[in-house]
Tab-separated table of C-alpha atoms and ligand atoms in Angstrom:
chain	number	residue	atom	x	y	z
A	1	MET	CA	101.515	178.186	173.531
A	2	LEU	CA	98.863	178.910	176.583
A	3	MET	CA	97.149	175.975	176.472
A	4	ALA	CA	96.567	172.620	174.477
A	5	THR	CA	93.554	170.424	175.121
A	6	GLU	CA	92.406	166.626	173.366
A	7	ARG	CA	92.344	168.279	169.358
A	8	LEU	CA	93.259	172.395	170.094
A	9	ILE	CA	96.079	175.128	171.363
A	10	LEU	CA	95.220	177.750	172.404
A	11	ARG	CA	97.627	180.404	171.966
A	12	ARG	CA	98.136	184.326	171.401
A	13	PHE	CA	96.721	185.495	168.109
A	14	ARG	CA	99.425	186.329	165.240
A	15	ALA	CA	100.194	188.891	162.541
A	16	THR	CA	99.587	185.647	160.259
A	17	ASP	CA	95.996	185.121	161.479
A	18	ALA	CA	93.989	187.964	160.026
A	19	ALA	CA	93.334	186.563	156.620
A	20	THR	CA	91.621	183.906	158.809
A	21	LEU	CA	90.159	186.003	161.368
A	22	ALA	CA	88.734	188.124	159.022
A	23	GLU	CA	87.444	184.912	157.146
A	24	TYR	CA	85.428	183.968	159.700
A	25	ARG	CA	84.180	186.910	160.636
A	26	SER	CA	82.558	187.511	156.823
A	27	ASP	CA	80.637	184.943	157.177
A	28	PRO	CA	77.254	186.028	158.214
A	29	GLU	CA	75.617	183.318	160.124
A	30	VAL	CA	78.682	183.519	162.464
A	31	ALA	CA	78.285	187.251	162.568
A	32	ARG	CA	74.427	187.139	162.748
A	33	TYR	CA	74.103	188.326	166.741
A	34	GLN	CA	77.466	189.710	167.072
A	35	SER	CA	78.992	192.982	167.153
A	36	TRP	CA	80.573	193.247	164.161
A	37	ASP	CA	78.884	193.494	160.644
A	38	ALA	CA	79.938	191.161	158.021
A	39	PRO	CA	82.119	191.506	155.578
A	40	PHE	CA	85.008	191.821	157.878
A	41	PRO	CA	87.558	193.553	156.141
A	42	LEU	CA	91.284	192.418	156.155
A	43	ALA	CA	92.148	196.222	157.370
A	44	LYS	CA	90.186	195.730	160.110
A	45	ALA	CA	91.665	192.323	161.371
A	46	GLU	CA	95.036	193.087	161.012
A	47	THR	CA	94.307	195.782	163.566
A	48	ALA	CA	92.253	193.448	166.053
A	49	VAL	CA	94.894	190.740	165.714
A	50	ARG	CA	97.268	193.688	166.862
A	51	ASN	CA	95.494	194.173	169.343
A	52	PHE	CA	94.626	190.936	170.269
A	53	ALA	CA	98.335	189.948	170.520
A	54	ALA	CA	99.478	193.036	172.762
A	55	SER	CA	97.040	192.182	175.369
A	56	SER	CA	97.844	189.826	178.022
A	57	PRO	CA	94.898	187.473	179.855
A	58	ASP	CA	96.942	187.750	183.114
A	59	GLN	CA	95.358	192.215	183.079
A	60	PRO	CA	92.260	193.434	183.209
A	61	GLY	CA	90.246	193.840	179.599
A	62	TRP	CA	89.940	191.917	176.700
A	63	PHE	CA	92.667	188.895	175.907
A	64	GLN	CA	91.584	187.015	172.954
A	65	TYR	CA	92.570	183.299	172.629
A	66	ALA	CA	93.100	181.594	168.815
A	67	ILE	CA	92.207	178.097	168.612
A	68	GLU	CA	94.133	176.760	166.476
A	69	HIS	CA	92.976	172.926	165.411
A	70	THR	CA	96.281	170.730	166.213
A	71	ALA	CA	96.262	168.332	163.025
A	72	GLU	CA	95.134	170.823	160.895
A	73	ARG	CA	97.316	173.803	161.662
A	74	VAL	CA	94.719	176.184	160.773
A	75	LEU	CA	92.417	179.518	163.406
A	76	ILE	CA	89.217	177.322	163.623
A	77	GLY	CA	88.148	180.013	165.696
A	78	ASP	CA	88.874	182.514	169.232
A	79	VAL	CA	87.501	182.413	172.988
A	80	ALA	CA	87.853	185.756	174.359
A	81	VAL	CA	87.744	186.802	177.507
A	82	ARG	CA	87.635	190.646	179.805
A	83	LEU	CA	88.948	190.100	182.828
A	84	HIS	CA	87.847	192.685	185.791
A	85	ASP	CA	89.288	194.743	187.864
A	86	ASN	CA	89.627	193.068	190.358
A	87	LEU	CA	90.913	190.265	188.586
A	88	ARG	CA	88.650	187.806	189.966
A	89	GLN	CA	85.585	188.422	188.100
A	90	ALA	CA	85.614	187.763	184.253
A	91	GLU	CA	83.102	187.716	181.437
A	92	ILE	CA	83.593	184.944	178.625
A	93	GLY	CA	82.824	184.859	174.475
A	94	PHE	CA	83.206	182.990	171.561
A	95	THR	CA	83.349	182.337	168.100
A	96	LEU	CA	83.840	179.286	165.268
A	97	ALA	CA	84.327	179.238	162.140
A	98	THR	CA	80.987	177.516	160.526
A	99	ALA	CA	83.043	174.478	158.889
A	100	TYR	CA	84.277	174.080	162.876
A	101	GLN	CA	81.106	174.406	164.149
A	102	LYS	CA	78.869	171.618	165.709
A	103	MET	CA	82.013	169.060	166.818
A	104	GLY	CA	82.284	169.874	170.569
A	105	TYR	CA	85.612	172.137	169.436
A	106	ALA	CA	83.641	175.098	171.588
A	107	THR	CA	82.866	173.373	174.395
A	108	GLU	CA	86.319	171.286	174.726
A	109	ALA	CA	88.042	175.264	173.999
A	110	VAL	CA	86.408	177.006	176.458
A	111	SER	CA	86.354	174.224	178.607
A	112	ALA	CA	90.102	175.066	178.764
A	113	VAL	CA	89.992	178.758	179.222
A	114	LEU	CA	87.256	178.307	182.458
A	115	ASP	CA	89.773	175.941	184.242
A	116	ARG	CA	92.603	178.270	183.834
A	117	LEU	CA	90.446	181.024	185.115
A	118	PHE	CA	89.273	178.992	187.395
A	119	ARG	CA	92.215	177.399	188.912
A	120	LEU	CA	95.352	179.100	187.785
A	121	GLN	CA	94.010	182.869	188.067
A	122	GLY	CA	91.870	182.110	190.843
A	123	LEU	CA	88.530	183.454	189.589
A	124	HIS	CA	85.414	183.508	191.500
A	125	ARG	CA	82.554	184.154	188.915
A	126	VAL	CA	82.832	184.014	184.913
A	127	MET	CA	79.415	185.455	183.661
A	128	GLY	CA	78.592	185.416	179.497
A	129	GLU	CA	75.439	187.049	177.965
A	130	CYS	CA	73.964	186.434	174.301
A	131	ASP	CA	71.230	187.187	172.298
A	132	ALA	CA	68.408	185.343	173.634
A	133	ARG	CA	67.954	184.096	170.050
A	134	ASN	CA	71.259	182.507	169.294
A	135	THR	CA	70.599	179.202	170.831
A	136	ALA	CA	73.727	177.577	170.082
A	137	SER	CA	75.242	179.989	172.239
A	138	ALA	CA	73.190	179.121	174.968
A	139	ALA	CA	73.485	175.308	174.420
A	140	LEU	CA	77.525	175.710	174.610
A	141	LEU	CA	77.325	177.743	178.301
A	142	GLU	CA	74.483	175.148	179.424
A	143	ARG	CA	76.624	172.264	178.713
A	144	LEU	CA	79.575	173.871	180.608
A	145	GLY	CA	77.130	174.585	183.891
A	146	PHE	CA	76.314	178.174	183.469
A	147	THR	CA	73.095	179.328	184.977
A	148	ARG	CA	70.673	181.313	183.149
A	149	GLU	CA	70.752	184.053	185.197
A	150	GLY	CA	68.141	186.636	183.736
A	151	LEU	CA	66.952	188.697	181.097
A	152	LEU	CA	67.701	191.447	180.019
A	153	ARG	CA	64.848	193.420	177.966
A	154	GLN	CA	65.460	195.181	174.586
A	155	GLN	CA	69.252	195.814	175.965
A	156	THR	CA	71.288	195.909	173.005
A	157	PHE	CA	70.498	197.938	169.374
A	158	ILE	CA	72.114	195.764	166.991
A	159	LYS	CA	71.978	195.626	163.571
A	160	GLY	CA	68.940	197.698	163.054
A	161	GLU	CA	66.611	196.393	165.427
A	162	TRP	CA	66.842	196.189	170.227
A	163	THR	CA	67.076	192.855	170.939
A	164	ASP	CA	67.054	190.581	174.546
A	165	ASP	CA	69.979	189.212	175.860
A	166	LEU	CA	69.996	186.187	177.911
A	167	LEU	CA	72.476	186.205	180.771
A	168	PHE	CA	74.794	183.376	182.432
A	169	GLY	CA	76.546	182.611	184.970
A	170	ILE	CA	79.104	179.974	187.191
A	171	LEU	CA	80.997	180.386	189.934
A	172	ALA	CA	84.506	178.731	190.792
A	173	PRO	CA	82.866	176.065	193.672
A	174	GLU	CA	80.424	175.025	190.235
A	175	TRP	CA	83.123	174.893	188.241
A	176	LEU	CA	85.291	173.163	190.434
A	177	ALA	CA	82.871	170.603	191.564
A	178	ARG	CA	81.441	170.167	188.071
A	179	ASP	CA	85.397	169.118	186.696
A	180	PRO	CA	87.454	167.858	189.552
A	181	GLY	CA	91.103	167.133	189.250
B	201	COA	C1	78.516	179.761	170.077
B	201	COA	C2	79.181	178.909	169.112
B	201	COA	C3	80.681	179.102	169.017
B	201	COA	C4	78.122	177.238	169.462
B	201	COA	O1	79.341	175.952	168.942
B	201	COA	P1	78.916	174.695	168.974
B	201	COA	O2	79.306	173.986	167.667
B	201	COA	O3	77.691	174.703	168.999
B	201	COA	O4	79.566	174.155	169.934
B	201	COA	P2	80.380	172.847	170.100
B	201	COA	O5	81.700	173.374	169.002
B	201	COA	O6	81.275	172.607	171.868
B	201	COA	O7	79.483	171.925	169.549
B	201	COA	C5	79.056	170.741	170.615
B	201	COA	C6	77.822	169.571	168.675
B	201	COA	O8	79.255	169.156	168.451
B	201	COA	C7	78.406	168.003	169.009
B	201	COA	N1	79.762	167.030	169.018
B	201	COA	C8	80.060	166.364	167.990
B	201	COA	N2	81.053	165.410	168.431
B	201	COA	C9	81.562	166.239	169.708
B	201	COA	C10	82.352	165.857	170.501
B	201	COA	N3	83.524	165.452	170.006
B	201	COA	N4	82.510	166.545	171.555
B	201	COA	C11	81.763	166.984	172.048
B	201	COA	N5	80.601	167.392	171.424
B	201	COA	C12	80.497	166.902	170.399
B	201	COA	C13	77.319	167.775	170.233
B	201	COA	O9	76.452	166.659	170.441
B	201	COA	C14	77.359	169.282	170.025
B	201	COA	O10	76.015	169.323	168.851
B	201	COA	P3	74.431	169.710	169.485
B	201	COA	O11	74.834	171.277	169.552
B	201	COA	O12	73.624	169.377	168.165
B	201	COA	O13	74.174	169.327	170.782
B	201	COA	C15	78.840	178.799	167.519
B	201	COA	O14	77.575	178.749	167.108
B	201	COA	C16	79.672	179.978	167.163
B	201	COA	O15	80.853	179.818	167.128
B	201	COA	N6	78.472	180.999	166.158
B	201	COA	C17	78.786	182.357	166.299
B	201	COA	C18	79.261	182.886	166.485
B	201	COA	C19	78.286	183.272	168.481
B	201	COA	O16	77.344	183.563	168.210
B	201	COA	N7	79.083	183.625	169.142
B	201	COA	C20	78.672	183.724	170.534
B	201	COA	C21	78.327	185.124	171.104
B	201	COA	S1	77.878	185.437	172.585
């Protein structure tokens, strides 16, 4: 286990997570603003989970935290972090299975990851990017104290159309002041 919160465990992915990952990534609502298409086949999930498990949260590149519901002992989503080569900046992404949305779990999980990044890993800045229509994602980033920094017009060609992307950022002093201790 990497971290524990009131209701969640954040840990590495393992091979047995592949079926659940395939299931929530196959939900068209979950995939709507994401880079993958639904359905997301089990074989792809198996490869993804192998890659997630082999990467490190302290090395440059992507690391995927598995979000496990502590009481129910089920995988309910993930938090993705791309650490830059300088180890002082990162990009963050997140996904929750539909059945576990709107209960504060994303706020709880991403807060724990930001705490790790800013307090333990000494990051200077974390950014988040989402489709401008992804109101749940933008609301989550704002709830966590990110500042909306820009709008990239027709920046991404995804699922057959050019889409606008919103950019968000948070700096270490902002996170540390917001959540002291
Ligand atoms: C983005 C995403 C993770 C946000 O999830 P979310 O469920 O809106 O966020 P949270 O889990 O923090 O839940 C917050 C909601 O739960 C409510 N809530 C209920 N109980 C709560 C509690 N104990 N603590 C905090 N909030 C609680 C909040 O009021 C809030 O509701 P609101 O949006 O109506 O104000 C989710 O929409 C998702 O997975 N989408 C699909 C994948 C995706 O697009 N990812 C982003 C790519 S950029």
